[in-house]
Amino acid sequence: MEYVVAAVILLVVLVVGAVGLVVPKMRRKEIPPPAGGSTTTLERPPAEPPTTTPVVPPTDELPPLIERPATPPVVVEPEPTPVVVEPEPAPETAPELEKPAPTAGRLVRLRARLARSNALGRGLLSVLSRDHLEEDDWEEIEDSLITADVGVEATQVLVERLRERVRILGTRTVSEVRAQLAEELVAALEPDMDRSLKTQPHEGRPAVVMVVGVNGAGKTTTCGKIGRVLIADGRSVLFGAADTFRAAAAEQLSTWGERVGAETVRGPEGGDPASVAFDAVKRGIETSVDTVLIDTAGRLQNKVGLMDELGKVKRVVEKHGPVDETLLVLDATTGQNGLEQARVFTEVVDVTGVVLTKLDGTAKGGIVIAVQRKLGIPVKLVGLGEGPDDLAPFEPAAFVEALLDGDA
């Protein structure tokens, strides 16, 4: 056993000695000599002993986690919304009301419109100005008057009066003949007839005016224009839209009222006209207006007869009091046919006045004479255009002057 230990010690000594000899030689490296012949041996610096990392014995426990400080969340603020400042709404203003033109002298101002209705005087002045009037001349005068819708009976009376004046006074200058013709025409228009409109309130209630006529004569439009005439004369007006059977009639009348600040009482389309008329008068009493204008139906299609319906409207309205005016609207262009329509109306309702429309068109001025003579009812208003203020109170003298000027 002692020999073995000595052998091991000897072996260890030899190994250590060998290692000491070999290691320095490995560290030294010879560099080839330069071209000059001299050699320089460069030695590397001694290597640093290798560092050893201490081995950590394994354990069952995991090293504690290193917690990083919590990063505060990034808050993304929304972009500011631009503030839109809306302008304050303008206060609603009531529509500006129209101011109707004054009625005084309207016919004079509109006399040029009658130039197209001068068939009444066409050729009369030239015939009457002849030195000697033969029978053929008088027949020519008669034909002119009949063509102008004066009517046969009225023409005969007018020609007879002219014959008498010419026989007594003779025919001298054109101005004298014109004056004679004007006097006879004015006389034929019966200037003494009462043409005033009964529209003043009385006995604590408003005046009631019914407007009647067939569709197509401009009845609803005329009703609106009559309202403007009354407002121009200082009256307060309320409309009753009792034409419930014609589409848009109530809307049309309401528009006329809005223009001048007048209220319109209306009912459902196809409703009872008498009920609307009754409510209109009742509302007029409540609001203390001066005049209630009632527009009636001109055609009832398959409903009850027109005349029966008008009679019912009149009776219902009279529960509040009598109807003060019943105005019949006639289309002047229908001529003698319009007289037959007018006669039917006068048999049912008490027509107190006639409104002749479209007198500025192809109508012939003689229809005014025929209407008054046949019906015995005065023409109170005439329509001379499409404008809102083209309805004028009828003035016989101004009418004749306009007709004769248009002929000249």
mmCIF file of C-alpha atoms in Angstrom, residues 31-248:
data_model
loop_
_atom_site.group_PDB
_atom_site.id
_atom_site.type_symbol
_atom_site.label_atom_id
_atom_site.label_comp_id
_atom_site.label_asym_id
_atom_site.label_seq_id
_atom_site.Cartn_x
_atom_site.Cartn_y
_atom_site.Cartn_z
ATOM 1 C CA ILE A 31 6.786 35.985 -35.888
ATOM 2 C CA PRO A 32 8.662 35.577 -39.188
ATOM 3 C CA PRO A 33 11.633 37.899 -39.484
ATOM 4 C CA PRO A 34 11.155 41.010 -41.617
ATOM 5 C CA ALA A 35 12.780 41.396 -44.999
ATOM 6 C CA GLY A 36 15.667 43.448 -43.542
ATOM 7 C CA GLY A 37 17.149 40.406 -41.917
ATOM 8 C CA SER A 38 16.699 41.438 -38.307
ATOM 9 C CA THR A 39 14.128 39.625 -36.302
ATOM 10 C CA THR A 40 11.947 40.971 -33.591
ATOM 11 C CA THR A 41 10.042 38.684 -31.365
ATOM 12 C CA LEU A 42 6.677 40.008 -30.247
ATOM 13 C CA GLU A 43 5.170 38.483 -27.232
ATOM 14 C CA ARG A 44 1.497 38.499 -26.524
ATOM 15 C CA PRO A 45 0.479 39.948 -23.230
ATOM 16 C CA PRO A 46 -0.247 37.334 -20.669
ATOM 17 C CA ALA A 47 -3.779 36.111 -20.964
ATOM 18 C CA GLU A 48 -6.029 36.908 -18.177
ATOM 19 C CA PRO A 49 -7.148 33.959 -16.275
ATOM 20 C CA PRO A 50 -10.604 32.899 -17.359
ATOM 21 C CA THR A 51 -13.365 34.023 -15.190
ATOM 22 C CA THR A 52 -15.635 31.467 -13.856
ATOM 23 C CA THR A 53 -19.292 31.955 -13.161
ATOM 24 C CA PRO A 54 -20.268 30.572 -9.856
ATOM 25 C CA VAL A 55 -22.626 27.690 -10.233
ATOM 26 C CA VAL A 56 -25.797 28.201 -8.325
ATOM 27 C CA PRO A 57 -27.014 24.961 -6.923
ATOM 28 C CA PRO A 58 -30.453 24.083 -8.239
ATOM 29 C CA THR A 59 -33.287 24.637 -5.923
ATOM 30 C CA ASP A 60 -36.953 23.793 -6.107
ATOM 31 C CA GLU A 61 -37.951 27.392 -5.575
ATOM 32 C CA LEU A 62 -38.163 29.795 -8.549
ATOM 33 C CA PRO A 63 -36.427 33.118 -8.191
ATOM 34 C CA PRO A 64 -38.776 35.912 -7.362
ATOM 35 C CA LEU A 65 -40.152 37.808 -10.368
ATOM 36 C CA ILE A 66 -38.910 41.322 -10.687
ATOM 37 C CA GLU A 67 -42.011 43.488 -10.954
ATOM 38 C CA ARG A 68 -41.753 46.491 -13.161
ATOM 39 C CA PRO A 69 -43.442 49.610 -12.019
ATOM 40 C CA ALA A 70 -46.931 49.803 -13.488
ATOM 41 C CA THR A 71 -47.079 52.058 -16.501
ATOM 42 C CA PRO A 72 -49.986 54.421 -16.227
ATOM 43 C CA PRO A 73 -52.498 53.874 -19.066
ATOM 44 C CA VAL A 74 -52.266 56.336 -21.873
ATOM 45 C CA VAL A 75 -55.501 58.278 -21.989
ATOM 46 C CA VAL A 76 -56.273 59.472 -25.495
ATOM 47 C CA GLU A 77 -58.414 62.488 -25.163
ATOM 48 C CA PRO A 78 -60.946 62.937 -27.989
ATOM 49 C CA GLU A 79 -60.466 65.891 -30.253
ATOM 50 C CA PRO A 80 -62.661 68.754 -29.114
ATOM 51 C CA THR A 81 -65.845 68.989 -31.138
ATOM 52 C CA PRO A 82 -66.177 72.377 -32.764
ATOM 53 C CA VAL A 83 -69.008 74.315 -31.226
ATOM 54 C CA VAL A 84 -71.499 75.376 -33.876
ATOM 55 C CA VAL A 85 -73.336 78.460 -32.810
ATOM 56 C CA GLU A 86 -76.673 78.406 -34.549
ATOM 57 C CA PRO A 87 -78.202 81.789 -35.195
ATOM 58 C CA GLU A 88 -81.303 82.470 -33.235
ATOM 59 C CA PRO A 89 -84.402 81.919 -35.350
ATOM 60 C CA ALA A 90 -85.880 85.119 -36.529
ATOM 61 C CA PRO A 91 -89.195 85.813 -34.887
ATOM 62 C CA GLU A 92 -92.085 84.879 -37.091
ATOM 63 C CA THR A 93 -93.614 87.934 -38.585
ATOM 64 C CA ALA A 94 -97.122 88.066 -39.864
ATOM 65 C CA PRO A 95 -97.312 88.404 -43.648
ATOM 66 C CA GLU A 96 -97.737 91.949 -44.772
ATOM 67 C CA LEU A 97 -101.370 92.564 -45.584
ATOM 68 C CA GLU A 98 -102.338 94.020 -48.902
ATOM 69 C CA LYS A 99 -104.051 97.361 -48.976
ATOM 70 C CA PRO A 100 -106.848 97.342 -51.558
ATOM 71 C CA ALA A 101 -107.098 100.309 -53.878
ATOM 72 C CA PRO A 102 -109.893 102.759 -53.063
ATOM 73 C CA THR A 103 -113.161 102.078 -54.846
ATOM 74 C CA ALA A 104 -114.043 105.688 -55.613
ATOM 75 C CA GLY A 105 -113.469 106.330 -59.311
ATOM 76 C CA ARG A 106 -112.362 102.779 -60.090
ATOM 77 C CA LEU A 107 -114.530 102.640 -63.193
ATOM 78 C CA VAL A 108 -112.973 105.842 -64.474
ATOM 79 C CA ARG A 109 -109.467 104.503 -63.876
ATOM 80 C CA LEU A 110 -110.328 101.242 -65.640
ATOM 81 C CA ARG A 111 -112.154 102.818 -68.568
ATOM 82 C CA ALA A 112 -109.464 101.714 -71.016
ATOM 83 C CA ARG A 113 -110.433 98.100 -70.231
ATOM 84 C CA LEU A 114 -113.835 98.765 -71.786
ATOM 85 C CA ALA A 115 -112.332 99.566 -75.171
ATOM 86 C CA ARG A 116 -112.781 95.897 -76.087
ATOM 87 C CA SER A 117 -116.438 96.045 -75.070
ATOM 88 C CA ASN A 118 -117.304 98.931 -77.361
ATOM 89 C CA ALA A 119 -119.679 96.972 -79.596
ATOM 90 C CA LEU A 120 -122.490 98.966 -77.981
ATOM 91 C CA GLY A 121 -121.351 102.178 -79.632
ATOM 92 C CA ARG A 122 -119.622 100.758 -82.697
ATOM 93 C CA GLY A 123 -120.639 102.732 -85.743
ATOM 94 C CA LEU A 124 -123.476 104.595 -84.011
ATOM 95 C CA LEU A 125 -121.732 107.944 -83.973
ATOM 96 C CA SER A 126 -120.799 107.799 -87.625
ATOM 97 C CA VAL A 127 -124.349 106.860 -88.646
ATOM 98 C CA LEU A 128 -126.034 109.486 -86.491
ATOM 99 C CA SER A 129 -123.688 112.160 -87.830
ATOM 100 C CA ARG A 130 -125.002 111.844 -91.403
ATOM 101 C CA ASP A 131 -126.877 114.779 -92.842
ATOM 102 C CA HIS A 132 -129.985 112.760 -93.609
ATOM 103 C CA LEU A 133 -130.926 109.505 -91.929
ATOM 104 C CA GLU A 134 -132.827 107.128 -94.164
ATOM 105 C CA GLU A 135 -134.701 104.020 -93.088
ATOM 106 C CA ASP A 136 -131.664 101.900 -93.945
ATOM 107 C CA ASP A 137 -129.601 103.983 -91.559
ATOM 108 C CA TRP A 138 -131.986 103.332 -88.704
ATOM 109 C CA GLU A 139 -131.932 99.622 -89.465
ATOM 110 C CA GLU A 140 -128.154 99.744 -89.298
ATOM 111 C CA ILE A 141 -128.410 101.366 -85.857
ATOM 112 C CA GLU A 142 -130.816 98.651 -84.709
ATOM 113 C CA ASP A 143 -128.484 95.917 -85.925
ATOM 114 C CA SER A 144 -125.572 97.480 -84.047
ATOM 115 C CA LEU A 145 -127.538 97.594 -80.797
ATOM 116 C CA ILE A 146 -128.836 94.042 -81.109
ATOM 117 C CA THR A 147 -125.330 92.785 -81.915
ATOM 118 C CA ALA A 148 -124.155 94.505 -78.736
ATOM 119 C CA ASP A 149 -126.513 92.276 -76.674
ATOM 120 C CA VAL A 150 -128.865 95.122 -75.810
ATOM 121 C CA GLY A 151 -131.810 92.914 -76.677
ATOM 122 C CA VAL A 152 -134.609 93.378 -79.179
ATOM 123 C CA GLU A 153 -137.096 95.065 -76.873
ATOM 124 C CA ALA A 154 -134.576 97.454 -75.382
ATOM 125 C CA THR A 155 -133.224 98.226 -78.875
ATOM 126 C CA GLN A 156 -136.634 99.208 -80.163
ATOM 127 C CA VAL A 157 -137.169 101.593 -77.268
ATOM 128 C CA LEU A 158 -133.707 103.111 -77.650
ATOM 129 C CA VAL A 159 -134.010 103.601 -81.431
ATOM 130 C CA GLU A 160 -137.441 105.204 -81.063
ATOM 131 C CA ARG A 161 -136.080 107.717 -78.580
ATOM 132 C CA LEU A 162 -133.130 108.506 -80.854
ATOM 133 C CA ARG A 163 -135.455 109.003 -83.811
ATOM 134 C CA GLU A 164 -137.475 111.502 -81.811
ATOM 135 C CA ARG A 165 -134.397 113.480 -80.719
ATOM 136 C CA VAL A 166 -132.968 113.622 -84.245
ATOM 137 C CA ARG A 167 -136.312 114.707 -85.672
ATOM 138 C CA ILE A 168 -136.669 117.516 -83.157
ATOM 139 C CA LEU A 169 -133.061 118.627 -82.717
ATOM 140 C CA GLY A 170 -131.553 117.447 -85.994
ATOM 141 C CA THR A 171 -128.019 116.137 -86.422
ATOM 142 C CA ARG A 172 -125.420 118.838 -86.436
ATOM 143 C CA THR A 173 -121.852 118.193 -85.229
ATOM 144 C CA VAL A 174 -120.278 114.963 -84.055
ATOM 145 C CA SER A 175 -120.027 116.285 -80.491
ATOM 146 C CA GLU A 176 -123.759 117.075 -80.436
ATOM 147 C CA VAL A 177 -124.635 113.626 -81.762
ATOM 148 C CA ARG A 178 -122.343 112.037 -79.236
ATOM 149 C CA ALA A 179 -124.000 113.923 -76.384
ATOM 150 C CA GLN A 180 -127.452 112.838 -77.552
ATOM 151 C CA LEU A 181 -126.392 109.186 -77.813
ATOM 152 C CA ALA A 182 -124.745 109.289 -74.395
ATOM 153 C CA GLU A 183 -127.876 110.704 -72.770
ATOM 154 C CA GLU A 184 -130.059 107.980 -74.258
ATOM 155 C CA LEU A 185 -127.688 105.197 -73.251
ATOM 156 C CA VAL A 186 -127.438 106.470 -69.685
ATOM 157 C CA ALA A 187 -131.227 106.676 -69.515
ATOM 158 C CA ALA A 188 -131.446 103.075 -70.757
ATOM 159 C CA LEU A 189 -129.176 102.028 -67.879
ATOM 160 C CA GLU A 190 -131.672 103.473 -65.371
ATOM 161 C CA PRO A 191 -129.284 105.547 -63.264
ATOM 162 C CA ASP A 192 -131.897 106.024 -60.531
ATOM 163 C CA MET A 193 -131.757 102.372 -59.459
ATOM 164 C CA ASP A 194 -130.285 101.739 -56.018
ATOM 165 C CA ARG A 195 -126.790 100.329 -56.565
ATOM 166 C CA SER A 196 -125.540 100.606 -53.001
ATOM 167 C CA LEU A 197 -124.382 97.503 -51.145
ATOM 168 C CA LYS A 198 -126.100 96.836 -47.824
ATOM 169 C CA THR A 199 -123.030 95.855 -45.860
ATOM 170 C CA GLN A 200 -123.359 97.848 -42.648
ATOM 171 C CA PRO A 201 -123.847 95.874 -39.395
ATOM 172 C CA HIS A 202 -127.199 96.366 -37.684
ATOM 173 C CA GLU A 203 -129.082 95.188 -34.625
ATOM 174 C CA GLY A 204 -125.924 93.804 -33.067
ATOM 175 C CA ARG A 205 -125.049 91.469 -35.919
ATOM 176 C CA PRO A 206 -123.084 91.734 -39.155
ATOM 177 C CA ALA A 207 -124.612 92.256 -42.561
ATOM 178 C CA VAL A 208 -124.892 88.977 -44.481
ATOM 179 C CA VAL A 209 -124.133 88.872 -48.216
ATOM 180 C CA MET A 210 -124.731 85.692 -50.236
ATOM 181 C CA VAL A 211 -122.920 85.303 -53.562
ATOM 182 C CA VAL A 212 -124.671 82.968 -56.026
ATOM 183 C CA GLY A 213 -124.124 81.903 -59.624
ATOM 184 C CA VAL A 214 -122.992 79.024 -61.797
ATOM 185 C CA ASN A 215 -119.451 77.714 -61.855
ATOM 186 C CA GLY A 216 -117.284 79.302 -64.499
ATOM 187 C CA ALA A 217 -118.646 82.790 -63.994
ATOM 188 C CA GLY A 218 -115.837 83.628 -61.553
ATOM 189 C CA LYS A 219 -118.062 83.395 -58.483
ATOM 190 C CA THR A 220 -115.437 82.519 -55.840
ATOM 191 C CA THR A 221 -112.941 84.997 -57.272
ATOM 192 C CA THR A 222 -115.632 87.664 -57.324
ATOM 193 C CA CYS A 223 -116.484 86.876 -53.707
ATOM 194 C CA GLY A 224 -112.855 87.509 -52.766
ATOM 195 C CA LYS A 225 -112.810 90.747 -54.771
ATOM 196 C CA ILE A 226 -116.029 91.946 -53.130
ATOM 197 C CA GLY A 227 -114.292 91.457 -49.794
ATOM 198 C CA ARG A 228 -111.472 93.702 -50.996
ATOM 199 C CA VAL A 229 -113.999 96.320 -52.120
ATOM 200 C CA LEU A 230 -115.590 96.353 -48.674
ATOM 201 C CA ILE A 231 -112.228 96.459 -46.875
ATOM 202 C CA ALA A 232 -111.160 99.363 -49.104
ATOM 203 C CA ASP A 233 -114.300 101.169 -47.897
ATOM 204 C CA GLY A 234 -113.386 100.565 -44.263
ATOM 205 C CA ARG A 235 -115.433 97.441 -43.500
ATOM 206 C CA SER A 236 -114.257 94.362 -41.608
ATOM 207 C CA VAL A 237 -115.073 91.129 -43.436
ATOM 208 C CA LEU A 238 -115.415 87.403 -42.713
ATOM 209 C CA PHE A 239 -115.696 84.799 -45.505
ATOM 210 C CA GLY A 240 -117.850 81.685 -45.404
ATOM 211 C CA ALA A 241 -116.676 78.965 -47.832
ATOM 212 C CA ALA A 242 -120.014 77.234 -48.407
ATOM 213 C CA ASP A 243 -119.043 75.926 -51.858
ATOM 214 C CA THR A 244 -118.030 72.554 -50.428
ATOM 215 C CA PHE A 245 -118.568 70.586 -53.641
ATOM 216 C CA ARG A 246 -115.933 72.182 -55.856
ATOM 217 C CA ALA A 247 -112.356 71.106 -55.276
ATOM 218 C CA ALA A 248 -110.117 73.866 -53.903
#
